[in-house]
Amino acid sequence: MEEMEEELKCPVCGSFFREPIILPCSHNICLACARNILVQTPDAESPQSSRASGSGVSDYDYLDLDKMSLYSESDSGYGSYGGFASAPTTPCQKSPNGVRVFPPAVPPQPQHHLLPHPGVLPPIPRNSCITCPQCHRSLTLDDRGLRGFPKNRVLEGVVDRYQQSKAAALKCQLCEKSPREATVMCEQCDVFYCDPCRLRCHPPRGPLAKHRLVPPAQGRISRRTSPRKTSTCTEHELENLSMYCVQCKTPVCYQCLEEGKHSTHEVKALGAMWKLHKGQLSQALNVLSDRATEAKEFLVQLRNMVQHIQENGVEFEACLVAQCDALIDALNRRKAQLLARVNKEHEHKLKVVRDQISHCTVKLRQTTGLMEYCLEVIKENDPSGFLQISDALIRRVHMTEGQWGKGTLTPRMTSDFDLTLDSGPLLQTIHQLDFVQMKVPAAPILQLEECCSQTNSATLSWKQPPLSTIAVDGYILELDDGGGGQFREVYVGTETICTVDGLHFNSTYKSRVKAFNASGVGQYSKTLVMQTSETGLPPCDIKTLAAVAWFTFDSASAHPDIILSNDNLTVTCSSYDDRVVMGNTAFSRGVHYWEIIIDRYDNHPDPAFGIARGDVLKDVMLGKDDKAWAMYVDNNRSWFMHNNSHTNRTDGGISNGATVGVLLDFTRGILLFLINDEQQGPVAFDTLEGLYYPAISLNRNVQVTLHTGLPIPDFYTPGESEPSGSVC
């Protein structure tokens, strides 16, 4: 109920509606507020007058009125008409609901003898105009003024009920002092009782025993419920509204139909239209209720998102701080390593210089001693004694001088450190440090409308979720083996559509896809189930299909000399040599049977019929290599042949119109042949496993037509372990 409160408030005064009237635009306004926002227009530029009580004013009328500058687009408010000097503009105000309105203009001071009686509203000036405060549509009032607008009694009743529902708890009407809260109401007495007063004044026995007591809330509702007030016509005040004009969409009276503008309009009973519109409103409310429910669920989702965003924000901030701290720790560790290298270089330089100082000090001491000794010798006056040691001293002096001249007086180490820290790339990297995609992609969405399956293939399409902003480097598509086995990768790439060939015929496959990027691999999509069949089925359309294959000859893989016609069902050859053509469907499961009709058979050639691998030789007779298992036949007899080995010669040949049948049973792993509905020889081949294509070889002397989708011959009983389908 509280959410309805804004609907019950006037857009001008912001309070609950009091005596609401209905404007032609279907909006409501208080009668007093409508009088407050009236604007007087000059007689010279009075717009086309229209009846206020009309069922509607055309958009053209509104457009004409808008041209009068009653509504300004520049300030989105209302203004008095400024086209004449005697009516000065009045500053606009704002209602509690934010709608700009004008208070009534102060009229010129009237003469005392013309003053209206106190309590009587002054008459509305002629050519008054009112503008809806919600849709800004304007309307000129007629002679009846605001009385021409119908009163909204329904809205008035809703406001009254709403205000009463918010009133205080109901009190007992018989308590003399400090009334207690009422517990029941008597519908016949129309009195609210508390428990003591009910026992005292309304005993359960006697004449009051048959009175109906109800809870106070229900009694308040029943009090409000009263016979509907009969509305009177706004044009004929003495007439009750009894009919409804369909064209004008308004209730009318009998006199309106007789002499008014509704006389030629379609009308219906007021009660019937009342029930009809109530039903339409109920249906519209049901739809709106569904939307409101969806909106509530959406708001819950958004509120959950707010909580998740806050939690993820805290988690992300903690992760960011941890990563930056890790970078700082790594930088500090590197700083310690570099400082250790500097200290090592520092100690090395000091050691070298100190060693050189020590060495030079020793040599200088020796040199100084030698010099002092030589000076003392020079002072000796004994020639023979001097000459006796002079040669040795001269040699020592030259030797000592030579020792000082070999780089001894050059520093072995510079004082500068030959180390320069290359911090430029690291600073550049720090400046370029930014956020990158740190999450794996979301699960892709399979587009079911674009997915389909064929006889031996399936096409799947997918896309990223619409709100996902995570970068995707590629996708991985996985399928099972068609028998409920393990999934295997069948595609890895950047495309969002993929066709997988070589699938089992008439088998059920499960598929799924996931996305990946540099951060890792995302979640799988929903699993999609597809059924391979002769005609493409949409995904999830799983149903039991007859294990009967319809196929044709494959022109793409046939030898160039092969000639196909009749929608690739009839084949012959342009060469005298045998050439091979295969079917377009391969089998690996189930039991399959097809027939070949001999349309033309000249000069007794040896056509061959059977099965083959996909890489069989196409320019030799079928069965010459190890990729084919066949029966070749002439007009008198037949042989089985595989890998150029001929076995089981059997009498009985073919001619024009003959039928050759091929039966492939994977449940037993055997292949056998029929001619004219009779089995030709024993089982031709057994232990067959793998993927096989129907195949024949022929030359230009033979033309045959293929018939597929045939049931298994009656004489043959399939094995008990027959699977559900075949594979291609």
XYZ file of C-alpha atoms in Angstrom:
728
model
C 0.000 0.000 0.000
C 2.779 2.438 0.850
C 4.203 2.156 -2.671
C 0.869 3.455 -4.006
C 1.095 6.707 -2.048
C 2.749 8.719 -4.850
C -0.142 7.810 -7.147
C -2.559 9.382 -4.655
C -0.846 12.776 -4.424
C -1.613 15.866 -6.478
C 1.275 16.869 -8.807
C 0.753 20.526 -7.854
C 0.360 20.647 -4.094
C 2.059 17.333 -3.303
C -0.701 16.388 -0.852
C -3.360 13.733 -1.135
C -5.985 14.537 -3.733
C -8.913 16.602 -2.496
C -11.905 16.726 -4.823
C -9.847 15.447 -7.790
C -11.008 16.240 -11.316
C -10.058 14.416 -14.513
C -8.393 16.490 -17.228
C -8.954 15.521 -20.887
C -5.400 14.095 -20.936
C -6.527 11.536 -18.273
C -4.354 13.073 -15.538
C -5.844 14.163 -12.222
C -5.552 17.357 -10.219
C -7.190 18.838 -7.116
C -10.015 21.197 -7.847
C -8.400 23.933 -5.731
C -5.028 23.386 -7.416
C -6.674 23.587 -10.820
C -8.098 26.972 -9.838
C -4.604 28.064 -8.716
C -2.883 27.277 -12.017
C -5.463 28.842 -14.319
C -3.989 31.357 -16.749
C -6.022 34.067 -18.443
C -5.446 34.634 -22.157
C -6.210 37.865 -24.066
C -9.425 38.017 -26.054
C -7.514 38.985 -29.171
C -5.439 35.824 -29.166
C -7.812 33.440 -27.513
C -7.238 29.919 -28.859
C -9.972 27.792 -30.348
C -12.298 27.109 -27.454
C -13.062 23.495 -26.708
C -15.381 21.884 -24.218
C -13.648 21.041 -20.975
C -15.938 18.114 -20.436
C -15.247 16.599 -23.856
C -13.905 13.097 -23.999
C -10.639 14.325 -25.375
C -8.875 17.232 -27.038
C -7.093 16.347 -30.229
C -3.336 16.558 -30.486
C -3.803 19.323 -33.027
C -5.647 21.374 -30.383
C -2.775 20.801 -27.988
C -0.267 21.796 -30.631
C -2.190 24.998 -31.329
C -2.317 25.808 -27.652
C 1.373 25.105 -27.216
C 2.074 27.792 -29.797
C 0.711 30.362 -27.338
C 3.931 30.166 -25.287
C 2.055 28.996 -22.214
C 4.768 26.411 -21.781
C 8.401 27.387 -22.257
C 10.869 24.764 -23.416
C 13.714 26.874 -22.141
C 12.773 26.562 -18.474
C 10.381 23.577 -18.569
C 7.842 25.552 -16.484
C 4.622 27.400 -16.842
C 4.182 31.078 -17.503
C 1.326 33.471 -17.778
C 0.566 34.756 -21.206
C 2.589 37.892 -21.753
C 0.946 39.075 -24.934
C -0.827 42.017 -23.313
C 0.518 44.687 -21.031
C -2.302 44.718 -18.537
C -1.489 41.202 -17.297
C 2.015 41.206 -15.821
C 3.808 37.929 -15.522
C 3.813 36.184 -12.184
C 6.970 34.478 -10.892
C 6.634 30.720 -10.913
C 6.936 28.463 -7.902
C 7.653 24.766 -7.448
C 5.247 22.292 -5.977
C 6.424 19.618 -3.517
C 6.579 17.224 -6.492
C 8.931 19.490 -8.399
C 6.345 20.767 -10.932
C 6.462 24.486 -11.669
C 3.152 26.218 -11.139
C 1.875 29.765 -11.035
C -0.122 31.127 -8.131
C -3.261 32.956 -9.117
C -2.571 36.426 -10.389
C -3.594 39.175 -8.012
C -6.604 40.819 -9.617
C -6.963 44.596 -9.623
C -8.410 45.965 -6.446
C -12.199 45.732 -6.932
C -14.666 48.367 -5.893
C -16.199 47.710 -2.477
C -19.680 47.444 -3.839
C -18.491 44.678 -6.233
C -16.828 42.456 -3.639
C -18.227 38.902 -3.576
C -19.820 37.468 -0.503
C -17.270 36.019 1.944
C -16.707 32.277 1.354
C -17.864 32.398 -2.251
C -15.160 31.686 -4.834
C -14.741 34.459 -7.383
C -15.935 33.580 -10.867
C -13.375 32.259 -13.324
C -12.480 34.885 -15.933
C -13.392 34.196 -19.517
C -10.794 32.707 -21.867
C -9.040 30.992 -18.954
C -6.568 28.254 -19.881
C -5.299 25.382 -17.772
C -2.167 23.367 -18.513
C -1.678 19.835 -17.211
C 1.284 19.880 -14.785
C 2.339 16.394 -15.906
C 2.074 16.235 -19.713
C 2.049 20.044 -20.295
C -0.995 19.915 -22.551
C -3.148 23.037 -22.467
C -6.919 23.487 -22.678
C -9.144 26.541 -22.795
C -12.131 26.380 -20.445
C -15.671 27.035 -21.599
C -18.381 28.967 -19.784
C -18.798 26.276 -17.139
C -15.153 26.608 -16.103
C -13.776 23.836 -13.917
C -17.261 22.400 -13.431
C -16.925 21.051 -16.959
C -14.336 18.527 -15.780
C -15.712 15.280 -14.281
C -14.901 14.469 -10.673
C -12.804 11.361 -10.096
C -14.886 9.726 -7.388
C -12.966 6.452 -7.661
C -9.686 8.183 -6.891
C -11.328 10.106 -4.057
C -12.579 6.842 -2.567
C -9.152 5.196 -2.902
C -7.514 8.162 -1.148
C -10.087 7.963 1.637
C -9.566 4.236 2.143
C -5.803 4.639 2.072
C -5.855 7.393 4.672
C -8.166 5.374 6.908
C -5.927 2.311 6.605
C -3.020 4.361 7.935
C -5.041 5.703 10.880
C -4.489 4.530 14.449
C -5.873 1.269 15.821
C -9.661 1.154 16.273
C -10.891 1.853 19.782
C -13.908 0.560 21.641
C -16.868 2.884 21.284
C -18.434 2.040 24.681
C -15.495 2.553 27.034
C -16.156 5.672 29.098
C -12.556 6.507 30.016
C -9.365 5.539 28.188
C -10.996 3.461 25.445
C -9.427 0.088 24.961
C -8.485 -1.323 21.597
C -11.480 -2.906 19.864
C -11.441 -6.671 19.339
C -14.700 -7.185 17.403
C -17.337 -5.254 15.516
C -21.030 -6.087 15.306
C -22.236 -5.645 11.746
C -25.861 -5.211 12.865
C -25.148 -2.774 15.712
C -22.353 -1.081 13.756
C -20.365 -0.716 16.981
C -16.760 -1.609 17.867
C -16.386 -3.492 21.166
C -13.513 -4.406 23.397
C -13.767 -7.741 25.182
C -15.171 -6.407 28.516
C -17.709 -4.168 26.787
C -18.784 -6.971 24.459
C -19.454 -9.315 27.380
C -21.315 -6.549 29.234
C -23.277 -4.910 26.386
C -23.457 -7.566 23.699
C -24.008 -10.933 25.454
C -23.713 -14.085 23.343
C -27.219 -15.153 24.443
C -30.572 -13.567 24.024
C -31.791 -11.383 21.147
C -28.240 -10.337 20.195
C -27.005 -13.907 19.740
C -27.734 -13.888 16.007
C -25.674 -10.779 15.350
C -22.561 -11.279 13.298
C -19.310 -10.287 14.989
C -16.267 -9.667 12.769
C -12.661 -8.507 13.388
C -12.223 -4.719 13.596
C -10.264 -4.476 10.336
C -12.972 -6.340 8.437
C -15.599 -4.209 10.127
C -13.845 -1.031 9.015
C -13.850 -2.277 5.458
C -17.540 -3.171 5.638
C -18.232 0.312 6.983
C -16.554 1.814 3.943
C -18.501 -0.481 1.673
C -21.659 1.310 0.730
C -23.890 1.413 -2.318
C -22.193 3.089 -5.255
C -22.991 6.712 -5.644
C -24.950 7.458 -8.738
C -22.972 9.899 -10.881
C -24.759 12.685 -12.676
C -24.011 14.054 -16.101
C -21.797 17.149 -16.216
C -23.912 18.616 -19.033
C -27.308 17.583 -17.675
C -26.958 17.751 -13.924
C -30.385 16.236 -13.274
C -29.679 13.138 -15.346
C -27.812 10.058 -14.115
C -25.038 8.511 -16.202
C -26.492 5.277 -17.572
C -24.717 4.572 -20.893
C -21.169 4.594 -22.251
C -20.164 6.246 -25.544
C -17.672 3.944 -27.263
C -16.429 6.604 -29.676
C -15.911 9.356 -27.086
C -14.926 6.867 -24.355
C -16.993 8.595 -21.681
C -20.165 7.868 -19.665
C -23.247 9.682 -20.948
C -26.859 10.156 -19.832
C -30.107 9.492 -21.639
C -30.528 13.158 -22.579
C -27.023 13.200 -24.171
C -28.194 10.405 -26.466
C -31.405 12.221 -27.343
C -30.169 15.709 -28.073
C -26.413 15.874 -27.489
C -23.400 15.158 -29.656
C -23.524 11.446 -28.744
C -26.820 10.849 -30.507
C -25.143 9.241 -33.534
C -22.394 7.436 -31.616
C -22.235 3.795 -30.633
C -23.218 3.375 -27.005
C -23.293 0.433 -24.620
C -24.672 -0.285 -21.198
C -22.646 1.375 -18.459
C -22.576 -1.759 -16.277
C -21.396 -3.997 -19.116
C -18.602 -1.598 -20.064
C -17.718 -1.256 -16.380
C -17.214 -5.018 -16.095
C -15.413 -5.170 -19.461
C -12.927 -2.452 -18.544
C -12.392 -4.007 -15.133
C -11.482 -7.256 -16.858
C -9.138 -5.478 -19.277
C -7.500 -3.635 -16.402
C -7.084 -6.914 -14.513
C -5.419 -8.536 -17.519
C -3.125 -5.558 -17.977
C -2.301 -5.668 -14.277
C -1.378 -9.352 -14.555
C 1.132 -8.542 -17.283
C 2.413 -5.570 -15.306
C 2.648 -7.775 -12.211
C 4.857 -10.214 -14.117
C 7.078 -7.333 -15.163
C 7.182 -6.078 -11.588
C 8.183 -9.562 -10.410
C 10.940 -9.647 -13.005
C 12.026 -6.178 -11.902
C 12.181 -7.306 -8.267
C 14.271 -10.317 -9.217
C 16.473 -8.057 -11.305
C 16.889 -5.679 -8.366
C 17.876 -8.624 -6.162
C 20.407 -9.590 -8.802
C 21.751 -6.036 -8.920
C 21.966 -5.867 -5.125
C 23.845 -9.153 -5.121
C 26.110 -7.693 -7.768
C 26.788 -4.717 -5.499
C 27.822 -7.063 -2.725
C 29.940 -9.135 -5.099
C 31.545 -6.003 -6.517
C 32.433 -4.848 -3.025
C 33.842 -8.245 -2.085
C 35.736 -8.550 -5.357
C 37.008 -4.969 -4.950
C 38.443 -5.748 -1.518
C 39.925 -8.987 -2.804
C 41.378 -7.271 -5.862
C 42.880 -4.465 -3.777
C 44.501 -7.024 -1.486
C 45.834 -8.876 -4.518
C 47.184 -5.635 -6.003
C 48.888 -4.681 -2.742
C 50.391 -8.165 -2.498
C 51.690 -7.987 -6.058
C 53.194 -4.522 -5.542
C 54.744 -5.682 -2.242
C 56.209 -8.663 -4.091
C 57.715 -6.297 -6.663
C 59.129 -4.121 -3.878
C 60.577 -7.199 -2.155
C 62.154 -8.329 -5.415
C 63.596 -4.835 -5.919
C 64.983 -4.813 -2.390
C 66.579 -8.214 -2.938
C 68.134 -6.990 -6.174
C 69.240 -3.844 -4.383
C 71.038 -5.963 -1.767
C 72.718 -7.992 -4.525
C 73.912 -4.860 -6.321
C 75.147 -3.325 -3.074
C 77.079 -6.516 -2.407
C 78.765 -6.183 -5.816
C 79.623 -2.529 -5.082
C 81.090 -3.476 -1.705
C 83.109 -6.236 -3.332
C 84.490 -3.835 -5.916
C 85.202 -1.322 -3.161
C 87.183 -3.854 -1.126
C 89.064 -5.007 -4.221
C 90.148 -1.466 -5.097
C 91.247 -0.755 -1.537
C 93.243 -3.997 -1.391
C 95.067 -3.298 -4.660
C 95.928 0.282 -3.665
C 97.011 -0.749 -0.187
C 99.230 -3.508 -1.578
C 100.815 -1.026 -3.969
C 101.372 1.452 -1.120
C 103.051 -1.245 0.969
C 105.260 -2.356 -1.935
C 106.285 1.189 -2.824
C 106.975 2.006 0.807
C 109.404 -0.939 1.124
C 111.193 -0.104 -2.122
C 111.402 3.575 -1.220
C 112.950 2.689 2.135
C 115.493 0.451 0.372
C 116.240 3.145 -2.209
C 116.665 5.829 0.446
C 119.036 3.585 2.412
C 121.091 2.859 -0.692
C 121.279 6.574 -1.487
C 122.457 7.486 2.001
C 125.022 4.697 1.920
C 126.332 5.831 -1.472
C 126.650 9.435 -0.231
C 128.728 8.261 2.694
C 130.937 6.211 0.374
C 131.497 9.239 -1.847
C 132.824 11.087 1.198
C 135.593 8.428 1.604
C 139.093 9.829 0.830
C 140.761 6.470 0.275
C 140.887 5.983 -3.534
C 141.835 2.356 -3.386
C 139.084 1.535 -0.951
C 136.504 3.537 -2.973
C 137.415 1.835 -6.201
C 137.228 -1.480 -4.506
C 133.366 -1.071 -3.950
C 132.405 1.589 -6.485
C 131.581 -0.831 -9.335
C 129.243 -2.834 -7.204
C 127.491 0.302 -5.916
C 127.055 1.674 -9.426
C 125.428 -1.573 -10.548
C 123.050 -1.562 -7.522
C 122.070 2.055 -8.166
C 121.314 1.331 -11.835
C 119.370 -1.809 -10.891
C 117.356 0.059 -8.289
C 116.659 2.905 -10.696
C 115.522 0.383 -13.324
C 113.045 -1.145 -10.890
C 111.353 2.233 -10.420
C 111.051 2.816 -14.154
C 108.847 -0.165 -15.099
C 105.397 1.241 -14.181
C 106.125 1.090 -10.550
C 105.053 4.711 -10.092
C 101.709 4.215 -11.963
C 98.587 3.417 -9.875
C 97.366 -0.085 -10.419
C 93.707 0.894 -9.754
C 91.587 3.937 -10.495
C 89.520 5.617 -7.842
C 86.408 5.550 -10.022
C 83.911 2.687 -9.937
C 83.424 1.271 -13.426
C 79.817 0.262 -12.619
C 76.717 2.001 -13.980
C 73.256 0.896 -12.904
C 71.059 0.392 -15.968
C 67.712 1.365 -14.418
C 66.142 2.817 -17.578
C 64.358 -0.342 -18.785
C 63.093 -1.041 -15.282
C 61.774 2.502 -14.863
C 60.100 2.250 -18.238
C 58.566 -1.060 -17.214
C 57.332 0.470 -13.964
C 55.780 3.342 -15.876
C 54.139 0.863 -18.211
C 52.884 -1.241 -15.324
C 49.143 -1.572 -15.852
C 46.277 -3.980 -15.459
C 46.007 -6.837 -17.891
C 43.360 -9.509 -18.211
C 43.810 -11.647 -15.147
C 40.769 -13.914 -15.419
C 40.059 -16.878 -17.582
C 37.216 -16.440 -20.099
C 33.629 -17.128 -19.184
C 31.870 -20.233 -20.466
C 30.753 -19.767 -24.107
C 27.078 -19.924 -25.040
C 26.069 -22.458 -27.685
C 23.797 -20.908 -30.326
C 21.215 -23.636 -30.761
C 19.537 -21.983 -33.732
C 22.760 -22.349 -35.751
C 23.669 -25.882 -34.633
C 22.589 -28.870 -36.716
C 23.631 -32.391 -37.605
C 23.749 -34.350 -40.847
C 24.359 -37.961 -41.748
C 28.021 -38.034 -40.828
C 28.701 -34.519 -39.562
C 27.634 -31.935 -37.014
C 27.894 -28.160 -37.122
C 28.201 -26.264 -33.861
C 28.195 -22.522 -33.262
C 28.883 -20.584 -30.084
C 29.557 -17.099 -28.774
C 30.845 -15.335 -25.701
C 28.355 -14.093 -23.086
C 27.060 -10.651 -24.131
C 28.338 -8.834 -21.014
C 31.734 -10.526 -20.942
C 34.707 -8.190 -21.500
C 37.400 -10.812 -20.936
C 39.748 -11.308 -23.869
C 39.619 -14.704 -25.577
C 42.562 -16.196 -27.465
C 40.711 -19.249 -28.785
C 38.242 -22.049 -28.202
C 38.405 -25.800 -27.610
C 35.544 -27.936 -28.950
C 35.087 -31.423 -27.528
C 32.852 -34.338 -28.596
C 32.350 -37.774 -27.150
C 32.526 -40.941 -29.231
C 28.784 -41.121 -29.868
C 28.387 -43.931 -27.375
C 28.693 -42.146 -24.043
C 32.488 -42.412 -23.917
C 35.140 -39.882 -23.001
C 35.217 -36.423 -24.559
C 38.002 -35.668 -27.017
C 39.223 -32.444 -28.601
C 38.068 -32.048 -32.197
C 38.867 -28.360 -32.759
C 41.193 -25.728 -31.303
C 41.158 -22.259 -32.853
C 39.713 -18.774 -32.925
C 36.574 -19.477 -34.986
C 33.151 -19.618 -33.345
C 31.626 -22.156 -35.749
C 32.915 -25.592 -36.615
C 31.714 -28.554 -38.668
C 32.939 -31.954 -37.509
C 32.977 -34.700 -40.138
C 33.444 -38.429 -39.828
C 30.755 -39.011 -37.196
C 28.700 -42.136 -36.666
C 25.462 -42.414 -38.589
C 22.277 -42.356 -36.487
C 24.170 -41.774 -33.242
C 23.798 -39.427 -30.300
C 26.741 -37.124 -29.619
C 27.468 -34.854 -26.704
C 29.462 -31.702 -27.351
C 30.817 -28.849 -25.291
C 33.163 -25.906 -25.805
C 35.415 -23.804 -23.610
C 37.474 -20.670 -24.158
C 41.058 -19.914 -23.196
C 43.438 -16.981 -22.969
C 46.841 -16.248 -21.494
C 45.452 -16.641 -17.981
C 44.178 -20.171 -18.531
C 41.205 -22.201 -19.702
C 37.657 -21.228 -18.771
C 34.641 -23.291 -17.825
C 32.809 -25.573 -20.236
C 29.609 -24.474 -21.887
C 26.428 -26.419 -21.357
C 26.558 -29.869 -22.910
C 24.721 -30.055 -26.232
C 23.220 -33.349 -27.388
C 22.936 -33.920 -31.143
C 21.572 -36.790 -33.226
C 23.179 -37.617 -36.553
C 20.698 -38.709 -39.217
C 20.039 -38.547 -42.930
C 18.435 -35.120 -42.604
C 19.759 -32.454 -40.299
C 18.176 -32.366 -36.864
C 18.356 -29.442 -34.488
C 20.243 -30.033 -31.251
C 18.480 -31.768 -28.385
C 15.947 -33.220 -30.828
C 16.660 -36.770 -29.680
C 14.292 -39.411 -30.835
C 14.350 -42.988 -31.960
C 15.141 -43.178 -35.636
C 15.031 -46.291 -37.762
C 18.586 -47.491 -38.356
C 18.113 -47.188 -42.100
C 20.632 -45.203 -44.123
C 19.749 -43.185 -47.200
C 22.784 -42.331 -49.288
C 23.961 -41.742 -52.850
C 27.180 -42.129 -54.802
C 29.826 -39.533 -53.944
C 30.887 -37.508 -56.979
C 33.649 -35.732 -55.067
C 35.650 -38.892 -54.335
C 34.814 -40.806 -57.542
C 37.342 -41.501 -60.308
C 37.267 -38.830 -63.073
C 36.024 -41.432 -65.603
C 32.900 -42.119 -63.528
C 29.649 -40.671 -64.950
C 26.831 -39.995 -62.447
C 23.179 -39.121 -63.106
C 19.732 -39.390 -61.533
C 20.778 -37.363 -58.449
C 23.953 -39.444 -58.101
C 21.986 -42.713 -57.891
C 22.821 -44.029 -61.394
C 26.452 -44.593 -62.455
C 28.400 -45.745 -65.500
C 31.923 -45.153 -66.817
C 33.592 -43.620 -69.861
C 36.574 -46.011 -69.764
C 36.989 -49.664 -70.714
C 39.047 -50.100 -67.531
C 37.412 -50.644 -64.168
C 36.892 -47.507 -62.095
C 35.722 -47.195 -58.467
C 32.971 -44.996 -56.999
C 31.966 -44.940 -53.309
C 28.876 -43.880 -51.386
C 28.706 -40.577 -49.519
C 27.957 -42.246 -46.181
C 30.251 -44.492 -44.176
C 29.241 -47.077 -41.583
C 30.843 -48.585 -38.514
C 27.830 -49.739 -36.464
C 24.528 -51.470 -36.952
C 23.138 -53.595 -39.777
C 22.777 -52.069 -43.257
C 21.421 -53.334 -46.545
C 21.373 -51.770 -50.031
C 20.787 -52.988 -53.574
C 22.174 -52.216 -57.028
C 19.963 -52.724 -60.112
C 21.799 -53.671 -63.338
C 20.411 -51.231 -65.937
C 22.801 -52.172 -68.743
C 25.133 -55.133 -69.098
C 27.065 -55.518 -72.421
C 29.907 -57.819 -73.511
C 30.026 -59.760 -70.225
C 32.171 -57.439 -68.051
C 33.020 -58.136 -64.393
C 31.577 -55.382 -62.187
C 32.453 -55.610 -58.482
C 30.256 -54.701 -55.492
C 31.189 -54.336 -51.815
C 32.716 -51.996 -49.265
C 35.962 -50.036 -49.053
C 38.065 -47.781 -46.905
C 38.219 -44.103 -47.725
C 41.699 -44.413 -49.300
C 40.909 -47.304 -51.663
C 42.515 -47.293 -55.125
C 40.076 -45.822 -57.669
C 41.683 -46.990 -60.948
C 41.586 -50.785 -60.453
C 38.881 -53.358 -59.840
C 37.368 -53.226 -56.365
C 39.161 -55.791 -54.158
C 42.540 -55.604 -55.882
C 44.111 -53.872 -52.883
C 43.791 -54.401 -49.137
C 41.384 -51.446 -48.765
C 38.334 -53.171 -50.310
C 36.162 -56.264 -49.750
C 34.094 -57.149 -52.818
C 32.253 -59.678 -54.938
C 32.901 -59.458 -58.693
C 30.488 -61.263 -61.005
C 29.957 -61.961 -64.686
C 27.014 -63.526 -66.517
C 27.698 -67.067 -65.135
C 29.502 -66.994 -61.778
C 30.964 -64.831 -59.004
C 34.061 -64.602 -56.768
C 34.909 -62.878 -53.513
C 38.063 -60.782 -53.642
C 40.200 -58.903 -51.102
C 43.832 -57.839 -51.534
C 43.773 -59.508 -55.011
C 42.895 -62.880 -53.445
C 40.000 -64.684 -55.194
C 37.889 -67.109 -53.132
C 34.561 -68.967 -53.140
C 33.688 -69.270 -56.786
C 29.904 -69.592 -56.978
C 27.664 -70.317 -59.953
C 25.048 -67.746 -60.874
C 25.652 -64.501 -62.698
C 23.934 -61.234 -63.656
C 22.190 -59.778 -66.679
C 20.104 -56.742 -67.544
C 17.593 -56.071 -64.765
C 19.347 -58.244 -62.188
C 19.554 -57.113 -58.560
C 22.708 -57.338 -56.454
C 22.209 -56.959 -52.690
C 24.907 -56.084 -50.123
C 24.346 -56.789 -46.407
C 26.827 -55.380 -43.881
C 26.340 -56.523 -40.268
C 28.672 -54.942 -37.713
C 27.050 -56.830 -34.843
C 28.620 -59.999 -36.248
C 31.349 -58.307 -38.257
C 30.323 -60.001 -41.537
C 29.588 -59.078 -45.151
C 27.430 -61.171 -47.473
C 25.924 -60.722 -50.964
C 22.644 -61.517 -52.687
C 21.694 -61.865 -56.365
C 18.006 -61.566 -57.199
C 17.037 -61.889 -53.497
C 19.019 -65.123 -53.048
C 22.206 -65.317 -50.984
C 25.233 -65.705 -53.279
C 27.665 -68.154 -51.692
C 28.595 -68.296 -48.001
C 29.453 -65.345 -45.789
C 31.941 -63.437 -47.877
C 34.029 -61.760 -45.174
C 34.070 -61.697 -41.362
C 35.892 -59.948 -38.500
C 35.065 -56.589 -40.066
C 35.721 -53.590 -37.829
C 36.192 -49.925 -38.532
C 34.781 -47.406 -40.975
C 33.579 -48.593 -44.404
C 31.945 -46.932 -47.429
C 29.656 -48.727 -49.889
C 31.582 -49.066 -53.171
C 31.422 -50.596 -56.674
C 33.765 -50.800 -59.677
C 32.632 -50.967 -63.336
C 33.551 -49.986 -66.893
C 31.664 -48.473 -69.802
C 29.817 -51.720 -70.547
C 27.838 -51.513 -67.287
C 25.323 -49.064 -65.885
C 23.698 -49.552 -62.466
C 21.258 -47.710 -60.164
C 21.567 -47.591 -56.373
C 18.622 -48.240 -54.015
C 19.061 -47.422 -50.302
C 16.956 -47.144 -47.174
C 15.873 -50.757 -47.553
C 14.890 -53.082 -44.733
C 16.976 -56.112 -43.898
C 15.927 -59.222 -45.894
C 13.476 -61.463 -44.083
C 15.712 -64.522 -44.142
C 18.425 -62.746 -42.127
C 18.381 -62.409 -38.331
C 20.726 -59.696 -36.971
C 22.989 -60.321 -34.002
C 21.747 -59.720 -30.472
C 24.276 -57.008 -29.644
C 23.228 -54.596 -32.360
C 24.143 -51.028 -31.387
C 21.849 -48.073 -31.795
C 23.374 -46.625 -34.950
C 26.145 -46.432 -37.468
C 29.107 -44.167 -37.855
C 30.532 -42.129 -40.551
